[in-house]
Tab-separated table of C-alpha atoms in Angstrom:
chain	number	residue	atom	x	y	z
T	258	UNK	CA	83.877	-160.468	-64.358
T	259	UNK	CA	86.526	-162.522	-66.103
T	260	UNK	CA	85.774	-165.950	-67.501
T	261	UNK	CA	88.265	-167.529	-65.075
T	262	UNK	CA	86.490	-166.009	-62.116
T	263	UNK	CA	83.119	-167.096	-63.423
T	264	UNK	CA	84.417	-170.662	-63.805
T	265	UNK	CA	85.730	-170.571	-60.206
T	266	UNK	CA	82.320	-169.423	-58.979
T	267	UNK	CA	80.567	-172.039	-61.068
T	268	UNK	CA	82.802	-174.853	-59.778
T	269	UNK	CA	82.210	-173.896	-56.133
T	270	UNK	CA	78.443	-173.932	-56.668
T	271	UNK	CA	78.490	-177.283	-58.485
T	272	UNK	CA	80.780	-178.766	-55.829
T	273	UNK	CA	78.521	-177.510	-53.032
T	274	UNK	CA	75.525	-178.927	-54.876
T	275	UNK	CA	77.267	-182.301	-55.173
T	276	UNK	CA	78.121	-182.369	-51.447
T	277	UNK	CA	74.551	-181.275	-50.769
T	278	UNK	CA	73.060	-184.232	-52.636
T	279	UNK	CA	75.362	-186.662	-50.814
T	280	UNK	CA	74.487	-185.298	-47.367
T	281	UNK	CA	70.760	-184.923	-48.026
T	282	UNK	CA	70.486	-188.640	-48.822
T	283	UNK	CA	71.154	-189.378	-45.144
T	284	UNK	CA	69.323	-186.512	-43.436
T	285	UNK	CA	66.064	-186.443	-45.438
T	286	UNK	CA	64.694	-189.181	-43.150
T	287	UNK	CA	64.959	-186.724	-40.239
T	288	UNK	CA	62.993	-183.981	-42.074
T	289	UNK	CA	66.114	-181.963	-42.800
T	290	UNK	CA	67.503	-180.708	-46.092
T	291	UNK	CA	70.552	-178.596	-46.819
T	292	UNK	CA	70.625	-176.135	-49.721
T	293	UNK	CA	74.406	-175.752	-49.864
T	294	UNK	CA	74.581	-175.051	-53.613
T	295	UNK	CA	72.027	-172.276	-53.290
T	296	UNK	CA	73.757	-170.789	-50.223
T	297	UNK	CA	77.122	-170.712	-52.008
T	298	UNK	CA	75.431	-169.017	-54.977
T	299	UNK	CA	73.815	-166.513	-52.563
T	300	UNK	CA	77.210	-165.874	-50.975
T	301	UNK	CA	78.711	-164.935	-54.334
T	302	UNK	CA	75.769	-162.683	-55.228
T	303	UNK	CA	75.981	-161.080	-51.786
T	304	UNK	CA	79.721	-160.436	-51.679
T	305	UNK	CA	80.917	-159.883	-55.251
T	306	UNK	CA	81.712	-156.344	-56.173
T	307	UNK	CA	81.364	-157.085	-59.903
T	308	UNK	CA	77.781	-158.290	-59.221
T	309	UNK	CA	76.307	-161.562	-60.355
T	310	UNK	CA	73.322	-160.196	-62.260
T	311	UNK	CA	70.536	-161.903	-64.221
T	312	UNK	CA	72.378	-163.724	-67.022
T	313	UNK	CA	75.045	-165.536	-64.943
T	314	UNK	CA	72.380	-166.486	-62.378
T	315	UNK	CA	70.146	-167.834	-65.126
T	316	UNK	CA	72.999	-169.833	-66.723
T	317	UNK	CA	74.162	-171.299	-63.399
T	318	UNK	CA	70.561	-172.240	-62.584
T	319	UNK	CA	70.077	-173.952	-65.954
T	320	UNK	CA	73.308	-175.925	-65.507
T	321	UNK	CA	72.154	-177.103	-62.089
T	322	UNK	CA	68.807	-178.101	-63.610
T	323	UNK	CA	70.649	-180.272	-66.111
T	324	UNK	CA	72.983	-181.785	-63.551
T	325	UNK	CA	70.465	-182.412	-60.794
T	326	UNK	CA	67.614	-183.774	-62.912
T	327	UNK	CA	65.118	-181.168	-61.701
T	328	UNK	CA	62.510	-179.704	-64.074
T	329	UNK	CA	64.246	-177.565	-66.696
T	330	UNK	CA	64.098	-173.902	-65.713
T	331	UNK	CA	63.254	-174.393	-62.038
T	332	UNK	CA	66.675	-173.526	-60.608
T	333	UNK	CA	67.180	-170.917	-63.351
T	334	UNK	CA	63.986	-169.189	-62.233
T	335	UNK	CA	64.749	-169.410	-58.517
T	336	UNK	CA	68.380	-168.316	-58.920
T	337	UNK	CA	67.347	-165.323	-61.050
T	338	UNK	CA	64.670	-164.254	-58.567
T	339	UNK	CA	67.032	-164.725	-55.605
T	340	UNK	CA	69.743	-162.741	-57.341
T	341	UNK	CA	67.249	-159.916	-57.924
T	342	UNK	CA	66.081	-159.940	-54.296
T	343	UNK	CA	69.645	-159.955	-52.926
T	344	UNK	CA	70.631	-157.106	-55.232
T	345	UNK	CA	67.542	-155.140	-54.225
T	346	UNK	CA	68.625	-155.320	-50.568
T	347	UNK	CA	72.285	-154.634	-51.382
T	348	UNK	CA	72.368	-151.253	-49.642
T	349	UNK	CA	70.121	-152.357	-46.804
T	350	UNK	CA	72.573	-155.147	-45.947
T	351	UNK	CA	75.136	-152.521	-45.004
T	352	UNK	CA	73.102	-151.551	-41.959
T	353	UNK	CA	72.178	-155.157	-41.116
T	354	UNK	CA	74.022	-157.076	-38.397
T	355	UNK	CA	75.482	-160.485	-39.304
T	356	UNK	CA	72.621	-162.164	-37.428
T	357	UNK	CA	70.046	-160.289	-39.506
T	358	UNK	CA	71.879	-161.236	-42.706
T	359	UNK	CA	71.935	-164.879	-41.539
T	360	UNK	CA	68.184	-164.820	-40.887
T	361	UNK	CA	67.604	-163.243	-44.325
T	362	UNK	CA	69.525	-166.002	-46.105
T	363	UNK	CA	67.926	-168.713	-43.960
T	364	UNK	CA	64.529	-167.370	-45.081
T	365	UNK	CA	65.669	-167.199	-48.678
T	366	UNK	CA	66.923	-170.796	-48.626
T	367	UNK	CA	63.677	-171.864	-46.946
T	368	UNK	CA	61.659	-170.353	-49.794
T	369	UNK	CA	64.030	-171.936	-52.326
T	370	UNK	CA	63.594	-175.347	-50.691
T	371	UNK	CA	59.832	-174.823	-50.493
T	372	UNK	CA	59.572	-174.088	-54.212
T	373	UNK	CA	61.835	-177.023	-55.099
T	374	UNK	CA	59.622	-179.337	-53.054
T	375	UNK	CA	56.401	-177.881	-54.491
T	376	UNK	CA	57.576	-178.857	-57.975
T	377	UNK	CA	59.508	-182.035	-57.229
T	378	UNK	CA	57.835	-183.544	-54.193
T	379	UNK	CA	54.236	-182.372	-54.508
T	380	UNK	CA	52.595	-185.518	-53.171
T	381	UNK	CA	54.754	-185.693	-50.050
T	382	UNK	CA	55.283	-181.994	-49.361
T	383	UNK	CA	56.314	-181.544	-45.739
T	384	UNK	CA	56.022	-178.242	-43.854
T	385	UNK	CA	58.049	-179.762	-41.032
T	386	UNK	CA	60.971	-180.379	-43.386
T	387	UNK	CA	60.845	-176.783	-44.646
T	388	UNK	CA	60.567	-175.373	-41.125
T	389	UNK	CA	63.423	-177.448	-39.667
T	390	UNK	CA	65.590	-176.733	-42.695
T	391	UNK	CA	65.245	-173.004	-41.979
T	392	UNK	CA	67.370	-173.459	-38.834
T	393	UNK	CA	69.746	-175.906	-40.494
T	394	UNK	CA	70.413	-173.586	-43.426
T	395	UNK	CA	70.801	-170.593	-41.092
T	396	UNK	CA	73.613	-172.448	-39.328
T	397	UNK	CA	75.006	-173.630	-42.671
T	398	UNK	CA	75.110	-170.015	-43.910
T	399	UNK	CA	77.463	-169.041	-41.051
T	400	UNK	CA	79.916	-171.798	-41.973
T	401	UNK	CA	79.609	-171.132	-45.693
T	402	UNK	CA	80.247	-167.434	-45.151
T	403	UNK	CA	83.419	-168.145	-43.166
T	404	UNK	CA	84.696	-170.871	-45.511
T	405	UNK	CA	83.896	-169.003	-48.714
T	406	UNK	CA	85.544	-165.833	-47.381
T	407	UNK	CA	88.752	-167.823	-46.984
T	408	UNK	CA	88.314	-169.378	-50.415
T	409	UNK	CA	87.690	-165.980	-51.965
T	410	UNK	CA	90.806	-164.505	-50.414
T	411	UNK	CA	92.985	-167.327	-51.733
T	412	UNK	CA	91.518	-168.213	-55.124
T	413	UNK	CA	89.391	-165.327	-56.348
T	414	UNK	CA	91.371	-162.649	-58.181
C	293	UNK	CA	62.901	-156.000	-42.750
C	294	UNK	CA	64.274	-152.736	-44.065
C	295	UNK	CA	62.734	-151.016	-47.050
C	296	UNK	CA	64.270	-151.695	-50.443
C	297	UNK	CA	66.896	-149.047	-51.073
C	298	UNK	CA	67.116	-147.631	-54.591
C	299	UNK	CA	69.861	-149.279	-56.638
C	300	UNK	CA	71.000	-149.714	-60.202
C	301	UNK	CA	69.922	-153.363	-60.632
C	302	UNK	CA	69.033	-153.896	-64.318
C	303	UNK	CA	65.357	-154.822	-64.062
C	304	UNK	CA	64.753	-155.505	-67.750
C	305	UNK	CA	67.313	-158.341	-67.889
C	306	UNK	CA	65.796	-159.966	-64.818
C	307	UNK	CA	62.291	-159.580	-66.197
C	308	UNK	CA	63.174	-161.194	-69.545
C	309	UNK	CA	65.125	-164.080	-68.018
C	310	UNK	CA	62.519	-164.793	-65.327
C	311	UNK	CA	59.849	-164.992	-68.052
C	312	UNK	CA	62.143	-167.260	-70.113
C	313	UNK	CA	62.856	-169.551	-67.143
C	314	UNK	CA	59.124	-169.732	-66.345
C	315	UNK	CA	58.437	-170.645	-69.972
C	316	UNK	CA	61.073	-173.420	-69.865
C	317	UNK	CA	59.591	-174.718	-66.643
C	318	UNK	CA	56.042	-174.701	-68.015
C	319	UNK	CA	57.076	-176.471	-71.237
C	320	UNK	CA	59.068	-179.094	-69.350
C	321	UNK	CA	56.349	-179.872	-66.814
C	322	UNK	CA	53.383	-179.662	-69.182
C	323	UNK	CA	54.793	-181.123	-72.415
C	324	UNK	CA	58.102	-182.768	-71.356
C	325	UNK	CA	59.759	-180.672	-74.083
C	326	UNK	CA	63.269	-180.949	-72.638
C	327	UNK	CA	63.229	-184.637	-71.709
C	328	UNK	CA	65.295	-185.665	-74.721
C	329	UNK	CA	67.788	-182.839	-74.061
C	330	UNK	CA	68.147	-183.952	-70.446
C	331	UNK	CA	68.533	-187.607	-71.439
C	332	UNK	CA	71.140	-186.664	-74.053
C	333	UNK	CA	73.025	-184.619	-71.452
C	334	UNK	CA	72.786	-187.457	-68.899
C	335	UNK	CA	74.065	-189.963	-71.444
C	336	UNK	CA	77.009	-187.674	-72.244
C	337	UNK	CA	77.729	-187.166	-68.563
C	338	UNK	CA	77.652	-190.888	-67.834
C	339	UNK	CA	79.878	-191.663	-70.834
C	340	UNK	CA	82.339	-188.946	-69.742
C	341	UNK	CA	82.372	-190.262	-66.178
C	342	UNK	CA	83.039	-193.747	-67.462
C	343	UNK	CA	85.812	-192.562	-69.778
C	344	UNK	CA	87.458	-190.504	-67.008
C	345	UNK	CA	87.218	-193.442	-64.634
C	346	UNK	CA	88.741	-195.825	-67.182
C	347	UNK	CA	91.464	-193.476	-68.405
C	348	UNK	CA	92.417	-191.596	-65.244
C	349	UNK	CA	91.216	-193.227	-62.050
C	350	UNK	CA	91.433	-196.922	-62.925
C	351	UNK	CA	95.134	-196.807	-63.948
C	352	UNK	CA	95.982	-194.829	-60.797
C	353	UNK	CA	94.074	-197.229	-58.619
C	354	UNK	CA	95.612	-200.199	-60.448
C	355	UNK	CA	99.084	-198.728	-59.972
C	356	UNK	CA	98.438	-198.397	-56.292
C	357	UNK	CA	97.241	-201.965	-56.136
C	358	UNK	CA	100.292	-203.116	-58.111
C	359	UNK	CA	102.659	-201.525	-55.651
C	360	UNK	CA	101.002	-203.494	-52.939
C	361	UNK	CA	101.422	-206.770	-54.869
C	362	UNK	CA	97.721	-207.469	-54.606
C	363	UNK	CA	96.548	-206.680	-58.113
C	364	UNK	CA	95.728	-210.212	-59.173
C	365	UNK	CA	94.076	-210.979	-55.883
C	366	UNK	CA	91.985	-207.810	-55.946
C	367	UNK	CA	91.011	-208.306	-59.587
C	368	UNK	CA	89.907	-211.850	-59.005
C	369	UNK	CA	88.089	-210.731	-55.887
C	370	UNK	CA	86.262	-208.021	-57.851
C	371	UNK	CA	85.423	-210.542	-60.557
C	372	UNK	CA	84.094	-212.960	-57.993
C	373	UNK	CA	81.952	-210.271	-56.366
C	374	UNK	CA	80.577	-209.301	-59.771
C	375	UNK	CA	79.928	-212.914	-60.707
C	376	UNK	CA	78.209	-213.480	-57.395
C	377	UNK	CA	76.015	-210.441	-57.907
C	378	UNK	CA	75.146	-211.567	-61.436
C	379	UNK	CA	74.348	-215.058	-60.319
C	380	UNK	CA	72.253	-213.655	-57.447
C	381	UNK	CA	70.206	-211.718	-59.989
C	382	UNK	CA	69.948	-214.629	-62.416
C	383	UNK	CA	68.861	-216.980	-59.677
C	384	UNK	CA	66.410	-214.461	-58.305
C	385	UNK	CA	63.373	-216.585	-58.932
C	386	UNK	CA	64.897	-219.741	-57.530
C	387	UNK	CA	66.425	-218.047	-54.471
C	388	UNK	CA	63.096	-216.528	-53.523
C	389	UNK	CA	60.818	-219.339	-54.588
C	390	UNK	CA	59.344	-219.916	-51.119
C	391	UNK	CA	58.375	-216.311	-50.677
C	392	UNK	CA	57.522	-215.296	-54.188
C	393	UNK	CA	54.556	-217.338	-55.203
C	394	UNK	CA	51.311	-218.448	-53.709
C	395	UNK	CA	52.005	-222.098	-54.401
C	396	UNK	CA	54.789	-224.157	-55.954
C	397	UNK	CA	52.860	-225.238	-59.023
C	398	UNK	CA	52.693	-221.601	-60.174
C	399	UNK	CA	56.412	-221.238	-59.507
C	400	UNK	CA	57.390	-224.271	-61.548
C	401	UNK	CA	55.034	-223.208	-64.321
C	402	UNK	CA	56.659	-219.786	-64.357
C	403	UNK	CA	60.237	-221.115	-64.304
C	404	UNK	CA	59.483	-223.577	-67.093
C	405	UNK	CA	57.992	-220.843	-69.184
C	406	UNK	CA	60.405	-218.053	-68.401
C	407	UNK	CA	62.748	-218.640	-71.336
C	408	UNK	CA	59.842	-218.642	-73.784
C	409	UNK	CA	57.432	-216.152	-72.267
C	410	UNK	CA	59.882	-213.780	-70.657
C	411	UNK	CA	63.177	-213.374	-72.513
C	412	UNK	CA	65.600	-211.617	-70.218
C	413	UNK	CA	68.809	-209.587	-70.335
C	414	UNK	CA	71.359	-208.734	-67.655
C	415	UNK	CA	71.966	-205.004	-67.191
C	416	UNK	CA	74.170	-202.786	-65.057
C	417	UNK	CA	72.997	-199.614	-63.325
C	418	UNK	CA	74.901	-196.652	-64.727
C	419	UNK	CA	73.527	-193.896	-62.526
C	420	UNK	CA	71.045	-193.551	-59.720
C	421	UNK	CA	70.398	-190.234	-58.017
C	422	UNK	CA	69.753	-191.562	-54.534
C	423	UNK	CA	69.137	-188.056	-53.199
C	424	UNK	CA	66.214	-187.584	-55.596
C	425	UNK	CA	65.011	-191.081	-54.651
C	426	UNK	CA	64.894	-190.105	-50.986
C	427	UNK	CA	63.668	-186.519	-51.308
C	428	UNK	CA	61.332	-186.302	-54.247
C	429	UNK	CA	58.407	-187.845	-56.125
C	430	UNK	CA	60.297	-188.878	-59.241
C	431	UNK	CA	62.277	-192.080	-58.751
C	432	UNK	CA	64.403	-192.935	-61.782
C	433	UNK	CA	67.651	-194.705	-62.506
C	434	UNK	CA	69.654	-195.356	-65.665
C	435	UNK	CA	71.045	-198.579	-67.102
C	436	UNK	CA	73.951	-198.987	-69.480
C	437	UNK	CA	72.601	-200.408	-72.721
C	438	UNK	CA	73.869	-203.779	-73.913
C	439	UNK	CA	74.431	-204.213	-77.656
C	440	UNK	CA	71.074	-202.571	-78.303
C	441	UNK	CA	68.901	-200.231	-76.197
C	442	UNK	CA	66.436	-201.852	-73.820
C	443	UNK	CA	62.858	-201.841	-75.041
C	444	UNK	CA	60.287	-199.644	-73.353
C	445	UNK	CA	58.063	-201.563	-70.935
C	446	UNK	CA	60.611	-204.213	-69.910
C	447	UNK	CA	60.330	-205.219	-66.244
C	448	UNK	CA	63.463	-204.546	-64.175
C	449	UNK	CA	64.178	-206.865	-61.255
C	450	UNK	CA	67.055	-207.457	-58.869
C	451	UNK	CA	67.449	-210.176	-56.285
C	452	UNK	CA	64.984	-208.440	-53.957
C	453	UNK	CA	62.096	-208.256	-56.460
C	454	UNK	CA	60.518	-206.021	-59.092
C	455	UNK	CA	62.110	-202.574	-58.897
C	456	UNK	CA	60.697	-200.877	-61.990
C	457	UNK	CA	60.126	-200.696	-65.699
C	458	UNK	CA	62.074	-199.352	-68.701
C	459	UNK	CA	60.502	-195.981	-69.503
C	460	UNK	CA	62.850	-194.494	-72.085
C	461	UNK	CA	65.948	-195.437	-74.078
C	462	UNK	CA	68.563	-193.760	-76.194
C	463	UNK	CA	71.778	-195.062	-77.745
C	464	UNK	CA	73.828	-195.037	-74.563
C	465	UNK	CA	71.494	-195.515	-71.605
C	466	UNK	CA	67.966	-196.566	-70.723
C	467	UNK	CA	65.820	-194.897	-68.102
C	468	UNK	CA	64.013	-196.995	-65.509
C	469	UNK	CA	60.949	-195.680	-63.724
C	470	UNK	CA	60.840	-197.260	-60.264
C	471	UNK	CA	57.607	-198.725	-58.887
C	472	UNK	CA	57.606	-196.106	-56.104
C	473	UNK	CA	57.651	-193.232	-58.653
C	474	UNK	CA	54.547	-191.044	-58.414
C	475	UNK	CA	53.770	-191.632	-62.122
C	476	UNK	CA	54.062	-195.422	-62.052
C	477	UNK	CA	51.421	-198.027	-61.379
C	478	UNK	CA	51.524	-201.813	-61.248
C	479	UNK	CA	48.571	-204.234	-61.167
C	480	UNK	CA	48.639	-206.285	-57.973
C	481	UNK	CA	46.436	-208.863	-56.243
C	482	UNK	CA	45.844	-210.523	-52.949
C	483	UNK	CA	43.518	-213.542	-53.051
C	484	UNK	CA	40.474	-212.317	-55.003
C	485	UNK	CA	41.273	-208.616	-54.588
C	486	UNK	CA	42.849	-206.777	-57.522
C	487	UNK	CA	44.046	-203.191	-57.748
C	488	UNK	CA	46.465	-200.877	-59.524
C	489	UNK	CA	49.126	-199.868	-57.004
C	490	UNK	CA	50.492	-196.408	-57.722
C	491	UNK	CA	53.873	-195.180	-56.564
C	492	UNK	CA	53.597	-192.857	-53.579
C	493	UNK	CA	56.778	-190.865	-54.222
C	494	UNK	CA	58.191	-192.232	-50.948
C	495	UNK	CA	60.956	-194.835	-51.172
C	496	UNK	CA	59.576	-198.398	-51.392
C	497	UNK	CA	55.977	-197.357	-50.653
C	498	UNK	CA	53.067	-198.055	-53.025
C	499	UNK	CA	49.469	-196.942	-52.625
C	500	UNK	CA	46.336	-198.872	-53.486
C	501	UNK	CA	43.017	-197.014	-53.236
C	502	UNK	CA	39.689	-198.827	-53.473
C	503	UNK	CA	35.986	-198.319	-52.853
C	504	UNK	CA	34.862	-200.576	-49.962
C	505	UNK	CA	31.334	-200.726	-51.378
C	506	UNK	CA	32.729	-202.508	-54.453
C	507	UNK	CA	35.252	-204.772	-52.678
C	508	UNK	CA	33.986	-206.439	-49.511
C	509	UNK	CA	37.466	-207.774	-48.699
C	510	UNK	CA	38.838	-206.815	-45.277
C	511	UNK	CA	42.555	-206.135	-44.895
C	512	UNK	CA	45.002	-206.300	-42.050
C	513	UNK	CA	48.538	-204.978	-41.575
C	514	UNK	CA	51.083	-207.388	-43.024
C	515	UNK	CA	48.798	-208.833	-45.745
C	516	UNK	CA	50.953	-209.805	-48.736
C	517	UNK	CA	50.364	-208.632	-52.315
C	518	UNK	CA	51.581	-210.238	-55.539
C	519	UNK	CA	51.756	-208.944	-59.099
C	520	UNK	CA	48.532	-209.880	-60.892
C	521	UNK	CA	49.971	-210.021	-64.408
C	522	UNK	CA	47.028	-208.034	-65.777
C	523	UNK	CA	48.060	-205.975	-68.763
C	524	UNK	CA	50.652	-208.578	-69.762
C	525	UNK	CA	53.685	-206.459	-68.825
C	526	UNK	CA	54.672	-207.677	-65.377
C	527	UNK	CA	55.010	-211.419	-64.716
C	528	UNK	CA	52.199	-212.813	-62.597
C	529	UNK	CA	52.638	-213.986	-59.010
C	530	UNK	CA	55.780	-212.138	-57.959
C	531	UNK	CA	55.655	-210.881	-54.398
C	532	UNK	CA	55.394	-207.099	-54.314
C	533	UNK	CA	55.145	-206.331	-50.616
C	534	UNK	CA	52.885	-206.152	-47.600
C	535	UNK	CA	50.456	-203.644	-46.073
C	536	UNK	CA	52.062	-201.239	-43.588
C	537	UNK	CA	49.079	-198.974	-42.953
C	538	UNK	CA	45.405	-198.590	-43.852
C	539	UNK	CA	43.809	-195.137	-44.118
C	540	UNK	CA	40.284	-193.840	-44.703
C	541	UNK	CA	40.461	-191.146	-47.365
C	542	UNK	CA	37.986	-188.795	-49.044
C	543	UNK	CA	34.686	-190.110	-50.514
C	544	UNK	CA	34.778	-193.101	-48.169
C	545	UNK	CA	37.592	-194.783	-50.114
C	546	UNK	CA	40.242	-196.822	-48.356
C	547	UNK	CA	43.938	-196.367	-49.019
C	548	UNK	CA	46.325	-199.249	-48.480
C	549	UNK	CA	49.979	-198.321	-48.057
C	550	UNK	CA	52.088	-201.228	-49.258
C	551	UNK	CA	55.801	-201.488	-48.507
C	552	UNK	CA	57.644	-203.083	-51.385
C	553	UNK	CA	60.133	-205.871	-50.626
C	554	UNK	CA	62.246	-204.769	-53.588
C	555	UNK	CA	65.077	-202.382	-52.772
C	556	UNK	CA	66.807	-200.653	-55.713
C	557	UNK	CA	69.728	-199.611	-53.486
C	558	UNK	CA	71.084	-203.115	-52.921
C	559	UNK	CA	72.661	-204.200	-56.201
C	560	UNK	CA	74.444	-202.869	-59.249
C	561	UNK	CA	73.261	-205.595	-61.639
C	562	UNK	CA	69.651	-206.182	-62.589
C	563	UNK	CA	67.618	-208.314	-64.988
C	564	UNK	CA	65.270	-206.889	-67.612
C	565	UNK	CA	62.374	-209.224	-68.415
C	566	UNK	CA	60.229	-208.873	-71.521
C	567	UNK	CA	56.920	-210.424	-72.359
C	568	UNK	CA	56.879	-211.890	-75.881
C	569	UNK	CA	54.900	-209.058	-77.424
C	570	UNK	CA	57.543	-206.495	-76.417
C	571	UNK	CA	60.685	-208.289	-77.555
């Protein structure tokens, strides 16, 4: 992967994370949380032919930790683990339907959100929020997949 | 779910980096090892944002305003809004005098003594992650430093009441821990009842747990609490909030949920008050 392409990937994830934080401010009251930054990262891991392996995932996670004020290493850990899981199922995805893939990523984002809340919102951990966000992030994945496919065609070389 | 198909994913790299990330996480949570790194990064980010705003966005926005022949009007309007906000903060005690204190004699005593007992500084909020404030336990914001960094322990108020306390400072910015933060506590009182109200991690909600066998006081929804001044950090007699719910918790203790009247989302300017032994 070239440095330019890595920067493009990085910018999309940071941008999605920024949008995510702006939207979540309004919807948290309704027990909903997006994980747009994580879904965009998952999209890149899922679709890239050059593969986003351990080191880029770790670096992107650390940068998000710094930018978002979460405990240092939390996103790095979760991004690395997610990248490993997605790569492990790389060949299985080929026989999955789009619905199955959507459910897989909705589950993955649910676990990501669950771990984030375990570390950052321990006293007010809400199962309802995690459960409802499963559906929200499943729907978000569909839109992210479509949008990022267009983005990839235009900007990713 | 299908079985994992064999692939050529490099497991060693993942293993090493997952261990490293776990180590970082453990060190940060257990020993706060990376707090200074994060504060340094935040300070740099805020300074960069400010510089970009001043160099790039402000001239563009000013140019736009100029073309509309409204520059002077808009500038003076902005100044007036800022002045109004500052004066709102400075007159906080006077504006809220009816609500803030139990009786007027305490209020006048406090106002007369404020310049001596509580030196104060005006500060501007530089960054506030409102998403973290809504979603998570840790409620922090950052202030731009004046000529010198704010001292740890200073009480931060805006026109709605006490919002927090200076928890950390570096050369550029100071961190404020809000009263609703899970790690913060503030001594409060209501008549003869005293307790340390801890932040609940929910916006504007504080928790006060007590043993009913020790305190015979009975409480009702809406009962008002004031700062007790114990510990000498927070000024005494400032209204903190009122009870929104009462719960029986483990070991027969009673938990009072108190909704703070102070809202950190309302204003950009705040006042930092210091007791004499801090500054």
